[in-house]
Coordinates of C-alpha atoms in Angstrom, one line a residue:
Chain M
X1 CA 0.0 0.0 0.0
X2 CA 1.6 3.3 -1.0
X3 CA 1.9 5.4 2.1
X4 CA 4.5 7.9 1.0
X5 CA 3.0 10.0 -1.8
X6 CA 6.2 12.1 -1.9
X7 CA 7.9 9.4 -4.0
X8 CA 6.1 10.6 -7.1
X9 CA 8.3 12.9 -9.1
X10 CA 7.7 16.5 -8.2
X11 CA 7.2 18.6 -11.3
X12 CA 9.0 21.5 -9.6
X13 CA 12.2 19.7 -9.3
X14 CA 14.5 17.9 -11.7
X15 CA 17.7 15.9 -11.1
X16 CA 20.9 16.9 -13.0
X17 CA 22.2 14.2 -15.2
X18 CA 25.8 15.2 -14.6
X19 CA 26.1 15.9 -10.8
X20 CA 22.8 14.3 -9.7
X21 CA 21.9 17.3 -7.7
X22 CA 18.3 18.3 -7.4
X23 CA 17.5 21.5 -9.2
X24 CA 14.5 23.9 -9.4
X25 CA 12.9 23.4 -12.7
X26 CA 12.4 27.1 -13.0
X27 CA 16.1 27.9 -12.4
X28 CA 17.1 25.1 -14.7
X29 CA 15.0 26.4 -17.6
X30 CA 16.2 29.9 -17.0
X31 CA 19.7 28.7 -17.2
X32 CA 18.9 27.2 -20.7
X33 CA 18.8 23.6 -19.3
X34 CA 22.5 23.9 -18.2
X35 CA 23.0 22.7 -14.6
X36 CA 23.9 25.8 -12.5
X37 CA 25.9 23.6 -10.2
X38 CA 28.1 21.5 -12.6
X39 CA 27.5 23.1 -15.9
X40 CA 26.2 19.9 -17.5
X41 CA 24.5 20.7 -20.8
X42 CA 21.3 18.7 -21.0
X43 CA 20.0 17.6 -24.3
X44 CA 17.4 19.9 -25.9
X45 CA 14.4 19.1 -28.1
X46 CA 14.4 21.0 -31.3
X47 CA 11.7 23.5 -29.9
X48 CA 14.0 24.2 -27.0
X49 CA 17.0 24.7 -29.3
X50 CA 15.1 27.2 -31.4
X51 CA 14.1 29.0 -28.3
X52 CA 17.6 29.5 -27.1
X53 CA 19.1 30.2 -30.5
X54 CA 16.9 32.2 -32.7
X55 CA 15.2 35.5 -32.3
X56 CA 11.8 35.3 -30.7
X57 CA 9.1 33.9 -33.2
X58 CA 11.5 34.2 -36.1
X59 CA 11.8 30.5 -36.9
X60 CA 9.7 28.9 -39.5
X61 CA 9.7 25.2 -40.1
X62 CA 9.9 24.0 -43.7
X63 CA 9.7 20.6 -45.4
X64 CA 7.6 19.6 -42.4
X65 CA 5.6 17.2 -44.5
X66 CA 8.5 14.8 -45.3
X67 CA 8.3 11.3 -43.7
X68 CA 10.1 8.0 -44.4
X69 CA 8.8 4.8 -46.0
X70 CA 10.0 1.4 -45.0
X71 CA 11.9 0.5 -48.2
X72 CA 13.6 -2.6 -46.7
X73 CA 10.6 -3.9 -44.8
X74 CA 12.9 -3.9 -41.8
X75 CA 11.4 -5.8 -38.9
X76 CA 9.6 -3.5 -36.4
X77 CA 10.7 -0.3 -38.2
X78 CA 7.2 0.9 -38.9
X79 CA 6.0 0.4 -35.3
X80 CA 9.1 2.1 -33.9
X81 CA 8.8 5.0 -36.4
X82 CA 5.1 5.6 -35.7
X83 CA 5.8 5.4 -31.9
X84 CA 8.5 7.9 -32.2
X85 CA 6.2 10.2 -34.2
X86 CA 3.5 10.0 -31.6
X87 CA 5.8 10.5 -28.7
X88 CA 7.7 13.5 -30.2
X89 CA 5.1 15.1 -32.4
X90 CA 7.8 15.2 -35.2
X91 CA 7.7 13.5 -38.5
X92 CA 11.4 12.5 -38.5
X93 CA 14.5 13.1 -36.4
X94 CA 15.4 16.5 -37.9
X95 CA 13.7 19.8 -38.4
X96 CA 14.8 22.5 -41.0
X97 CA 13.6 25.9 -41.7
X98 CA 14.7 29.5 -41.7
X99 CA 15.0 32.0 -38.7
X100 CA 17.0 35.0 -37.7
X101 CA 19.8 35.4 -35.3
X102 CA 20.4 39.0 -34.3
X103 CA 18.2 40.0 -37.2
X104 CA 20.3 38.0 -39.7
X105 CA 18.5 35.4 -41.9
X106 CA 19.8 31.8 -41.4
X107 CA 18.8 28.7 -43.0
X108 CA 19.0 26.0 -40.3
X109 CA 18.6 22.3 -39.6
X110 CA 18.1 21.0 -36.0
X111 CA 18.4 17.4 -35.2
X112 CA 16.6 16.0 -32.2
X113 CA 18.2 13.1 -30.4
X114 CA 14.8 12.2 -28.8
X115 CA 13.5 10.9 -32.1
X116 CA 15.1 7.5 -32.7
X117 CA 18.5 8.8 -31.5
X118 CA 18.5 11.5 -34.1
X119 CA 19.4 8.8 -36.6
X120 CA 20.0 9.8 -40.2
X121 CA 17.7 8.1 -42.6
X122 CA 16.5 9.3 -46.0
X123 CA 14.3 12.0 -44.6
X124 CA 16.9 13.4 -42.2
X125 CA 19.5 13.4 -44.9
X126 CA 17.2 15.1 -47.4
X127 CA 16.3 17.8 -44.9
X128 CA 19.9 18.5 -44.2
X129 CA 20.6 18.7 -47.9
X130 CA 17.6 21.0 -48.4
X131 CA 18.7 23.3 -45.5
X132 CA 22.1 23.6 -47.2
X133 CA 20.6 24.2 -50.6
X134 CA 18.2 26.7 -49.2
X135 CA 21.2 28.7 -48.0
X136 CA 22.5 28.8 -51.6
X137 CA 19.0 29.9 -52.8
X138 CA 18.4 32.6 -50.3
X139 CA 22.1 33.5 -50.2
X140 CA 22.2 33.3 -46.4
X141 CA 24.5 31.4 -44.0
X142 CA 23.6 27.9 -43.0
X143 CA 23.7 26.6 -39.4
X144 CA 23.2 23.0 -38.5
X145 CA 22.8 21.6 -35.0
X146 CA 23.9 18.0 -35.1
X147 CA 22.6 15.4 -32.6
X148 CA 22.7 11.9 -33.8
X149 CA 23.8 8.4 -33.0
X150 CA 24.6 8.0 -36.8
X151 CA 23.0 6.5 -39.7
X152 CA 19.6 4.8 -39.3
X153 CA 20.1 1.1 -39.5
X154 CA 16.5 0.4 -40.5
X155 CA 17.0 2.1 -43.8
X156 CA 20.3 0.3 -44.5
X157 CA 22.2 1.3 -47.5
X158 CA 19.9 4.2 -48.2
X159 CA 21.1 5.7 -44.9
X160 CA 24.7 5.3 -46.0
X161 CA 23.8 7.2 -49.2
X162 CA 22.7 10.2 -47.1
X163 CA 26.3 10.7 -46.3
X164 CA 27.0 11.2 -50.0
X165 CA 23.9 13.4 -50.6
X166 CA 24.6 15.7 -47.7
X167 CA 28.3 16.0 -48.6
X168 CA 27.2 17.0 -52.2
X169 CA 25.0 19.7 -50.7
X170 CA 27.9 21.0 -48.6
X171 CA 30.0 21.1 -51.9
X172 CA 27.2 23.3 -53.4
X173 CA 27.5 25.8 -50.5
X174 CA 31.3 25.9 -50.9
X175 CA 31.0 26.6 -54.6
X176 CA 28.6 29.4 -54.0
X177 CA 30.5 31.0 -51.2
X178 CA 27.8 30.3 -48.5
X179 CA 29.1 29.9 -45.0
X180 CA 28.2 26.8 -43.2
X181 CA 28.5 26.4 -39.5
X182 CA 28.0 23.1 -37.7
X183 CA 27.3 22.9 -34.0
X184 CA 28.0 19.5 -32.4
X185 CA 25.6 18.8 -29.5
X186 CA 25.5 15.7 -27.4
X187 CA 25.9 13.3 -29.2
X188 CA 27.3 13.7 -32.7
X189 CA 28.4 10.3 -34.0
X190 CA 29.4 8.0 -36.9
X191 CA 27.7 8.6 -40.2
X192 CA 26.7 12.2 -39.4
X193 CA 30.1 13.0 -38.1
X194 CA 31.8 11.3 -41.1
X195 CA 29.8 13.4 -43.6
X196 CA 28.3 16.9 -43.6
X197 CA 29.1 17.6 -40.0
X198 CA 33.0 17.4 -40.3
X199 CA 33.3 19.5 -43.4
X200 CA 31.6 22.6 -42.1
X201 CA 33.5 25.9 -42.5
X202 CA 33.4 26.4 -38.8
X203 CA 32.7 23.6 -36.3
X204 CA 31.5 24.5 -32.8
X205 CA 30.6 22.2 -30.0
X206 CA 28.7 22.3 -26.7
X207 CA 30.9 21.4 -23.7
X208 CA 31.3 17.7 -22.9
X209 CA 29.3 16.6 -26.0
X210 CA 30.0 13.1 -27.1
X211 CA 31.6 13.2 -30.5
X212 CA 33.1 10.2 -32.3
X213 CA 33.1 7.9 -35.3
X214 CA 32.7 4.5 -33.7
X215 CA 31.0 3.6 -30.4
X216 CA 33.4 3.7 -27.4
X217 CA 32.9 0.0 -27.0
X218 CA 34.0 -0.8 -30.5
X219 CA 37.0 1.5 -30.2
X220 CA 37.9 -0.3 -26.9
X221 CA 37.8 -3.7 -28.7
X222 CA 40.0 -2.3 -31.4
X223 CA 42.5 -0.9 -29.0
X224 CA 45.1 -2.5 -26.9
X225 CA 46.0 0.5 -24.9
X226 CA 43.6 2.0 -22.3
X227 CA 41.1 4.5 -23.7
X228 CA 41.6 8.1 -22.4
X229 CA 39.1 9.1 -19.8
X230 CA 37.7 11.9 -21.8
X231 CA 37.7 9.9 -25.0
X232 CA 35.2 11.2 -27.6
X233 CA 34.2 14.3 -25.5
X234 CA 34.2 17.7 -27.2
X235 CA 37.4 18.5 -25.1
X236 CA 39.1 15.5 -26.5
X237 CA 38.1 16.3 -30.0
X238 CA 39.2 19.9 -29.6
X239 CA 42.6 18.8 -28.4
X240 CA 42.9 16.5 -31.4
X241 CA 42.4 19.5 -33.7
X242 CA 39.2 18.4 -35.2
X243 CA 37.1 21.2 -33.6
X244 CA 37.2 24.9 -33.9
X245 CA 35.8 25.9 -30.5
X246 CA 33.7 24.8 -27.6
X247 CA 31.0 27.3 -26.9
X248 CA 28.8 27.5 -23.8
X249 CA 25.1 27.4 -24.5
X250 CA 24.7 30.8 -23.1
X251 CA 27.1 32.3 -25.6
X252 CA 26.1 30.2 -28.5
X253 CA 23.6 32.6 -30.1
X254 CA 26.0 35.6 -29.9
X255 CA 28.9 33.5 -31.3
X256 CA 26.7 32.2 -34.2
X257 CA 25.4 35.6 -35.0
X258 CA 28.9 37.1 -35.0
X259 CA 30.4 34.4 -37.1
X260 CA 27.6 34.4 -39.6
X261 CA 27.7 38.1 -40.1
X262 CA 31.6 38.1 -40.5
X263 CA 31.6 35.1 -42.9
X264 CA 28.5 36.3 -44.7
X265 CA 29.6 39.9 -45.2
X266 CA 29.2 39.7 -48.9
X267 CA 25.7 38.1 -48.9
X268 CA 22.9 40.5 -49.6
X269 CA 19.9 38.6 -48.2
X270 CA 21.5 38.1 -44.8
X271 CA 21.6 41.9 -44.1
X272 CA 18.0 42.5 -43.7
X273 CA 16.6 42.9 -40.2
Chain J
X1 CA 24.8 -21.1 -39.6
X2 CA 27.8 -21.6 -41.9
X3 CA 31.2 -20.4 -40.6
X4 CA 32.8 -20.2 -44.0
X5 CA 31.9 -20.4 -47.7
X6 CA 34.1 -23.4 -47.8
X7 CA 31.4 -25.5 -46.1
X8 CA 29.2 -25.5 -49.2
X9 CA 32.0 -25.4 -51.7
X10 CA 33.5 -28.6 -50.2
X11 CA 31.4 -31.0 -52.3
X12 CA 32.4 -29.0 -55.4
X13 CA 36.0 -29.3 -54.5
X14 CA 35.6 -33.0 -54.1
X15 CA 33.9 -33.4 -57.4
X16 CA 36.5 -31.2 -59.1
X17 CA 39.2 -33.4 -57.6
X18 CA 37.4 -36.4 -59.0
X19 CA 37.3 -34.8 -62.4
X20 CA 41.0 -34.0 -62.4
X21 CA 41.7 -37.7 -61.6
X22 CA 39.4 -38.9 -64.3
X23 CA 41.0 -36.6 -66.8
X24 CA 44.5 -37.9 -65.9
X25 CA 43.1 -41.4 -66.4
X26 CA 41.5 -40.5 -69.7
X27 CA 44.8 -39.0 -71.0
X28 CA 46.6 -42.2 -70.2
X29 CA 43.9 -44.5 -71.7
X30 CA 44.9 -46.0 -75.0
X31 CA 41.7 -47.9 -75.7
X32 CA 39.3 -45.6 -77.6
X33 CA 36.1 -47.1 -76.3
X34 CA 37.2 -46.9 -72.7
X35 CA 38.4 -43.4 -73.1
X36 CA 35.1 -42.3 -74.6
X37 CA 33.3 -43.8 -71.5
X38 CA 35.6 -41.9 -69.3
X39 CA 35.0 -38.7 -71.1
X40 CA 31.3 -39.2 -70.7
X41 CA 31.8 -39.6 -67.0
X42 CA 33.8 -36.4 -67.0
X43 CA 31.2 -34.5 -68.8
X44 CA 28.5 -35.8 -66.4
X45 CA 30.6 -34.7 -63.4
X46 CA 31.1 -31.2 -64.8
X47 CA 27.4 -30.9 -65.4
X48 CA 26.7 -31.9 -61.9
X49 CA 29.1 -29.3 -60.6
X50 CA 27.5 -26.7 -62.7
X51 CA 24.0 -27.6 -61.6
X52 CA 25.0 -27.7 -58.0
X53 CA 26.7 -24.3 -58.2
X54 CA 23.6 -22.9 -60.0
X55 CA 21.2 -24.1 -57.4
X56 CA 23.4 -23.4 -54.4
X57 CA 24.3 -19.8 -55.5
X58 CA 20.8 -18.9 -56.3
X59 CA 19.7 -19.7 -52.8
X60 CA 22.2 -17.8 -50.7
X61 CA 21.0 -16.2 -47.4
X62 CA 22.2 -12.8 -46.4
X63 CA 24.8 -14.3 -44.0
X64 CA 26.1 -16.6 -46.7
X65 CA 26.5 -13.5 -49.0
X66 CA 28.6 -11.9 -46.3
X67 CA 30.8 -14.9 -46.0
X68 CA 31.2 -15.0 -49.8
X69 CA 32.0 -11.3 -49.9
X70 CA 34.8 -12.0 -47.4
X71 CA 36.1 -15.2 -49.0
X72 CA 39.8 -15.0 -49.2
X73 CA 40.4 -16.5 -52.7
X74 CA 38.6 -13.5 -54.1
X75 CA 40.9 -11.2 -56.0
X76 CA 41.8 -8.2 -53.9
X77 CA 42.6 -4.7 -55.3
X78 CA 46.2 -5.5 -56.1
X79 CA 45.1 -8.6 -57.9
X80 CA 42.8 -6.6 -60.1
X81 CA 45.4 -3.9 -60.7
X82 CA 47.9 -6.7 -61.7
X83 CA 45.5 -8.2 -64.2
X84 CA 43.7 -5.1 -65.5
X85 CA 46.3 -2.4 -65.4
X86 CA 49.9 -1.9 -66.6
X87 CA 52.6 0.3 -65.2
X88 CA 51.0 0.7 -61.7
X89 CA 53.2 2.7 -59.5
X90 CA 52.3 2.6 -55.9
X91 CA 52.6 5.9 -54.1
X92 CA 52.4 6.2 -50.3
X93 CA 52.0 8.8 -47.6
X94 CA 49.5 11.4 -46.9
X95 CA 52.2 14.2 -46.6
X96 CA 50.8 15.0 -43.2
X97 CA 51.2 12.2 -40.7
X98 CA 52.0 8.8 -41.9
X99 CA 51.6 5.9 -44.4
X100 CA 48.6 3.7 -44.4
X101 CA 48.6 0.3 -46.1
X102 CA 44.9 -0.5 -45.9
X103 CA 44.5 1.7 -49.0
X104 CA 46.8 1.3 -52.0
X105 CA 46.9 4.1 -54.6
X106 CA 48.9 5.4 -57.5
X107 CA 48.9 6.0 -61.2
X108 CA 48.5 3.2 -63.7
X109 CA 47.5 2.6 -67.3
X110 CA 44.2 1.1 -68.2
X111 CA 44.0 0.1 -71.9
X112 CA 46.9 2.5 -72.4
X113 CA 45.0 5.4 -70.8
X114 CA 46.6 7.0 -67.7
X115 CA 44.3 6.7 -64.7
X116 CA 44.6 7.0 -60.9
X117 CA 43.8 3.8 -59.0
X118 CA 42.7 3.8 -55.3
X119 CA 41.5 0.8 -53.5
X120 CA 41.3 -1.0 -50.1
X121 CA 43.7 -3.9 -49.8
X122 CA 43.3 -7.0 -47.6
X123 CA 45.8 -9.6 -46.7
X124 CA 45.8 -13.3 -47.2
X125 CA 47.8 -14.4 -44.2
X126 CA 48.3 -13.1 -40.7
X127 CA 51.3 -10.9 -41.4
X128 CA 49.8 -9.4 -44.4
X129 CA 46.5 -8.8 -42.6
X130 CA 48.2 -7.1 -39.8
X131 CA 50.2 -5.1 -42.3
X132 CA 47.1 -4.0 -44.1
X133 CA 45.1 -3.5 -40.8
X134 CA 42.4 -5.9 -42.2
X135 CA 41.7 -3.3 -44.9
X136 CA 40.5 -0.9 -42.2
X137 CA 41.9 2.4 -43.3
X138 CA 43.0 5.1 -40.8
X139 CA 42.7 8.8 -41.5
X140 CA 46.1 8.7 -43.3
X141 CA 44.6 6.3 -45.9
X142 CA 41.8 8.6 -46.7
X143 CA 44.1 11.7 -46.8
X144 CA 46.4 9.8 -49.2
X145 CA 43.3 9.1 -51.4
X146 CA 42.5 12.8 -51.3
X147 CA 46.0 13.6 -52.5
X148 CA 45.5 11.1 -55.4
X149 CA 42.2 12.7 -56.3
X150 CA 43.8 16.1 -56.4
X151 CA 46.4 14.8 -58.6
X152 CA 43.9 13.2 -60.9
X153 CA 42.2 16.5 -61.3
X154 CA 45.4 18.4 -61.9
X155 CA 46.6 16.0 -64.6
X156 CA 43.1 15.2 -66.1
X157 CA 43.3 11.4 -65.2
X158 CA 40.1 9.4 -64.7
X159 CA 39.8 7.7 -61.3
X160 CA 39.1 4.1 -60.6
X161 CA 38.5 2.9 -57.0
X162 CA 38.1 -0.6 -55.6
X163 CA 36.0 -1.0 -52.5
X164 CA 36.8 -3.9 -50.1
X165 CA 36.7 -3.0 -46.5
X166 CA 34.8 -4.2 -43.5
X167 CA 34.8 -0.6 -42.0
X168 CA 37.1 2.3 -41.4
X169 CA 39.5 1.9 -38.4
X170 CA 37.6 2.6 -35.2
X171 CA 40.6 2.9 -32.8
X172 CA 41.5 5.7 -30.5
X173 CA 44.3 6.9 -32.7
X174 CA 42.0 7.2 -35.7
X175 CA 39.5 9.1 -33.7
X176 CA 42.1 11.6 -32.4
X177 CA 43.4 12.2 -36.0
X178 CA 39.9 12.7 -37.3
X179 CA 38.7 9.6 -39.1
X180 CA 35.3 11.2 -39.6
X181 CA 36.8 14.3 -41.1
X182 CA 39.0 12.4 -43.4
X183 CA 36.1 10.3 -44.8
X184 CA 33.9 13.3 -45.2
X185 CA 36.7 15.4 -46.9
X186 CA 37.4 12.5 -49.2
X187 CA 33.8 12.3 -50.3
X188 CA 33.8 16.0 -50.7
X189 CA 36.9 15.9 -52.9
X190 CA 35.3 13.2 -55.1
X191 CA 32.3 15.4 -55.6
X192 CA 34.6 18.2 -56.7
X193 CA 36.4 16.2 -59.4
X194 CA 35.5 16.9 -62.9
X195 CA 37.4 13.8 -64.2
X196 CA 35.2 10.6 -64.5
X197 CA 35.2 8.3 -61.5
X198 CA 34.2 4.6 -61.6
X199 CA 33.9 2.7 -58.2
X200 CA 33.7 -1.1 -58.0
X201 CA 32.7 -2.9 -54.8
X202 CA 34.8 -6.0 -55.2
X203 CA 34.1 -7.6 -51.8
X204 CA 32.9 -5.9 -48.7
X205 CA 31.6 -2.4 -48.9
X206 CA 31.4 -1.6 -45.2
X207 CA 29.8 1.7 -44.1
X208 CA 31.7 5.0 -44.0
X209 CA 35.0 3.3 -44.7
X210 CA 33.6 2.2 -48.1
X211 CA 31.7 5.3 -49.2
X212 CA 34.7 7.5 -48.3
X213 CA 36.2 6.5 -51.6
X214 CA 33.0 5.4 -53.4
X215 CA 31.6 8.7 -54.7
X216 CA 31.5 8.0 -58.4
X217 CA 29.9 8.6 -61.8
X218 CA 29.4 4.8 -62.0
X219 CA 29.2 2.5 -59.0
X220 CA 29.5 -1.2 -59.9
X221 CA 29.3 -4.2 -57.7
X222 CA 30.7 -7.7 -58.3
X223 CA 28.2 -10.5 -57.8
X224 CA 28.3 -11.9 -54.3
X225 CA 29.7 -8.8 -52.8
X226 CA 28.0 -6.7 -50.1
X227 CA 27.5 -3.0 -49.5
X228 CA 26.0 -2.0 -46.2
X229 CA 25.5 0.8 -43.8
X230 CA 27.3 -1.0 -41.0
X231 CA 29.4 -4.2 -40.5
X232 CA 26.8 -7.0 -40.0
X233 CA 28.0 -7.8 -36.5
X234 CA 27.4 -4.3 -35.2
X235 CA 24.0 -3.9 -36.9
X236 CA 21.8 -5.8 -34.3
X237 CA 23.3 -3.6 -31.6
X238 CA 22.8 -0.3 -33.4
X239 CA 19.3 -1.1 -34.4
X240 CA 18.4 -2.2 -30.9
X241 CA 17.9 -5.9 -31.7
X242 CA 20.4 -6.7 -29.0
X243 CA 20.1 -4.7 -25.8
X244 CA 23.4 -2.8 -25.4
X245 CA 24.2 -3.4 -21.8
X246 CA 24.6 -7.2 -21.6
X247 CA 28.0 -8.3 -20.3
X248 CA 29.9 -8.7 -23.6
X249 CA 32.3 -11.3 -24.5
X250 CA 32.8 -10.6 -28.2
X251 CA 30.2 -12.8 -29.9
X252 CA 31.8 -15.9 -31.6
X253 CA 31.8 -15.4 -35.4
X254 CA 29.0 -17.8 -36.0
X255 CA 26.4 -16.4 -33.6
X256 CA 24.8 -13.8 -35.7
X257 CA 21.5 -12.8 -34.5
X258 CA 18.7 -11.7 -36.8
X259 CA 20.6 -10.3 -39.7
X260 CA 18.4 -7.9 -41.5
X261 CA 17.4 -9.7 -44.8
X262 CA 18.5 -6.9 -47.0
X263 CA 21.7 -5.5 -45.8
X264 CA 22.6 -4.6 -49.4
X265 CA 24.1 -7.7 -50.8
X266 CA 24.3 -8.2 -54.4
X267 CA 23.3 -11.0 -56.5
X268 CA 21.6 -11.0 -59.8
X269 CA 18.4 -12.2 -58.3
X270 CA 18.2 -9.3 -55.7
X271 CA 15.0 -7.6 -56.8
X272 CA 15.8 -4.1 -56.0
X273 CA 19.1 -2.3 -55.8
X274 CA 17.5 0.7 -54.1
X275 CA 18.6 2.9 -57.0
X276 CA 22.0 3.1 -55.4
X277 CA 24.0 1.0 -57.9
X278 CA 24.6 1.5 -61.5
X279 CA 25.2 -2.1 -62.4
X280 CA 26.0 -5.5 -61.0
X281 CA 28.8 -7.3 -62.7
X282 CA 28.2 -11.0 -62.9
X283 CA 31.0 -13.4 -62.0
X284 CA 30.7 -17.1 -61.5
X285 CA 31.7 -18.1 -58.0
X286 CA 34.2 -20.6 -59.5
X287 CA 36.1 -17.8 -61.1
X288 CA 37.0 -16.7 -57.6
X289 CA 40.3 -18.4 -58.1
X290 CA 42.9 -16.1 -59.4
X291 CA 44.4 -16.4 -62.8

């Protein structure tokens, strides 16, 4: 017989995933879901990301109607996919659109790890490619927030081909002088990291984000030596020279706005406010 | 589940041995009638081999396709180079960090035309395999490939790549030197090339490691090769078919749970190729054996 009602989670409090300290939800939200105690950056849904990054009410979602088929008839894929859709209210693991940062037009894509681990299937890849191409079309900088476990297994080879497609879209940006900035959030892995994410003009990351090519367990199997403690964290990747900068969530908006306006100084559309 | 393609090739090898013996006998036989009888037997045997192979190879399951794709009598990149190209001159080094022997590369002549060849190279014995790192290239390998692609563009040489890798190297060293960046940059470079590129999957086309040098105008696959988003053993884990937190002795090579039935294997009966491939090149399994 349940006597202690207090065991039910109290909606006013939340436990930090880093230091396990109990936090006021209001404080936590005001601090952009970063723990005030240990500075742990918690994962954001795409709506939360939009809120902390773009000017108020400036973001418009595009290509919202795209959803994936089940080309391989992969066991249980359809159920899992529908389940993820109902749970998240998204059609697939990534949202793209346009918004402004400090009044500057940006074409953006935002991956959401909560939808099937942010995995890159045909739709995710297509939306990334369209976000990049939209930058070329509108002549504005492109910003992509990565959060993904990698390619979506359930779409097999087609997921692998998204690596090629998104890379081709990055190439288009380069040829047209469109700046492209990638932000690695926790986690940015495998197929995503090995394609459009790693070839951005500028790569930023949130502190402690998990960033890597193979899962740590796979690497451990392949490795005789001990794996470094901070293996595959943003700090490790920065030290390895594969990252430009680690940016605190509070400074992300300002940093992005600055970089976009400096790199995009010749673009006409970006100037309007 | 089979451990090796040899299991189902064994009866064929036995039969073939029989045929060779019979042929030797027939050659020695002086009596014309007896020789004719022997020759009929030989023909009969050969037909049986043919039939057996036809039937067996039209019914391969996905795991058997993987075993075939990894079969070690298959020609590897250097074998193809030796038999298709002349004047191949291997070049090494990424001019940045080091040499990688999982990818071989260099200029060669194909029908007299100057080309750049790049391909994964496997080994046939332990020493060779260790030397080639099981065809799992590190960042240096892809950066060497990029160097070659740049050269191809500069000197207007078409590019031919051979794909045969289980995956890119996943070790700590590779991570710290940016394996992901190297693969992505290599793909990007291939998109930039204006010279024609042909890629052939000659064995295993394993995930990022494969596509890193497989951006091409034409992508071909040998029959009984595979091209997949992930090495088969990792797939059940990544798709959630195996719960990740079990205590984990590495699974024995024959315990492969629920392999998705369409991992991207190629045989001529595969109904769809998902629009990814240009063509599947047919090759009788018997012709595995090198010239």
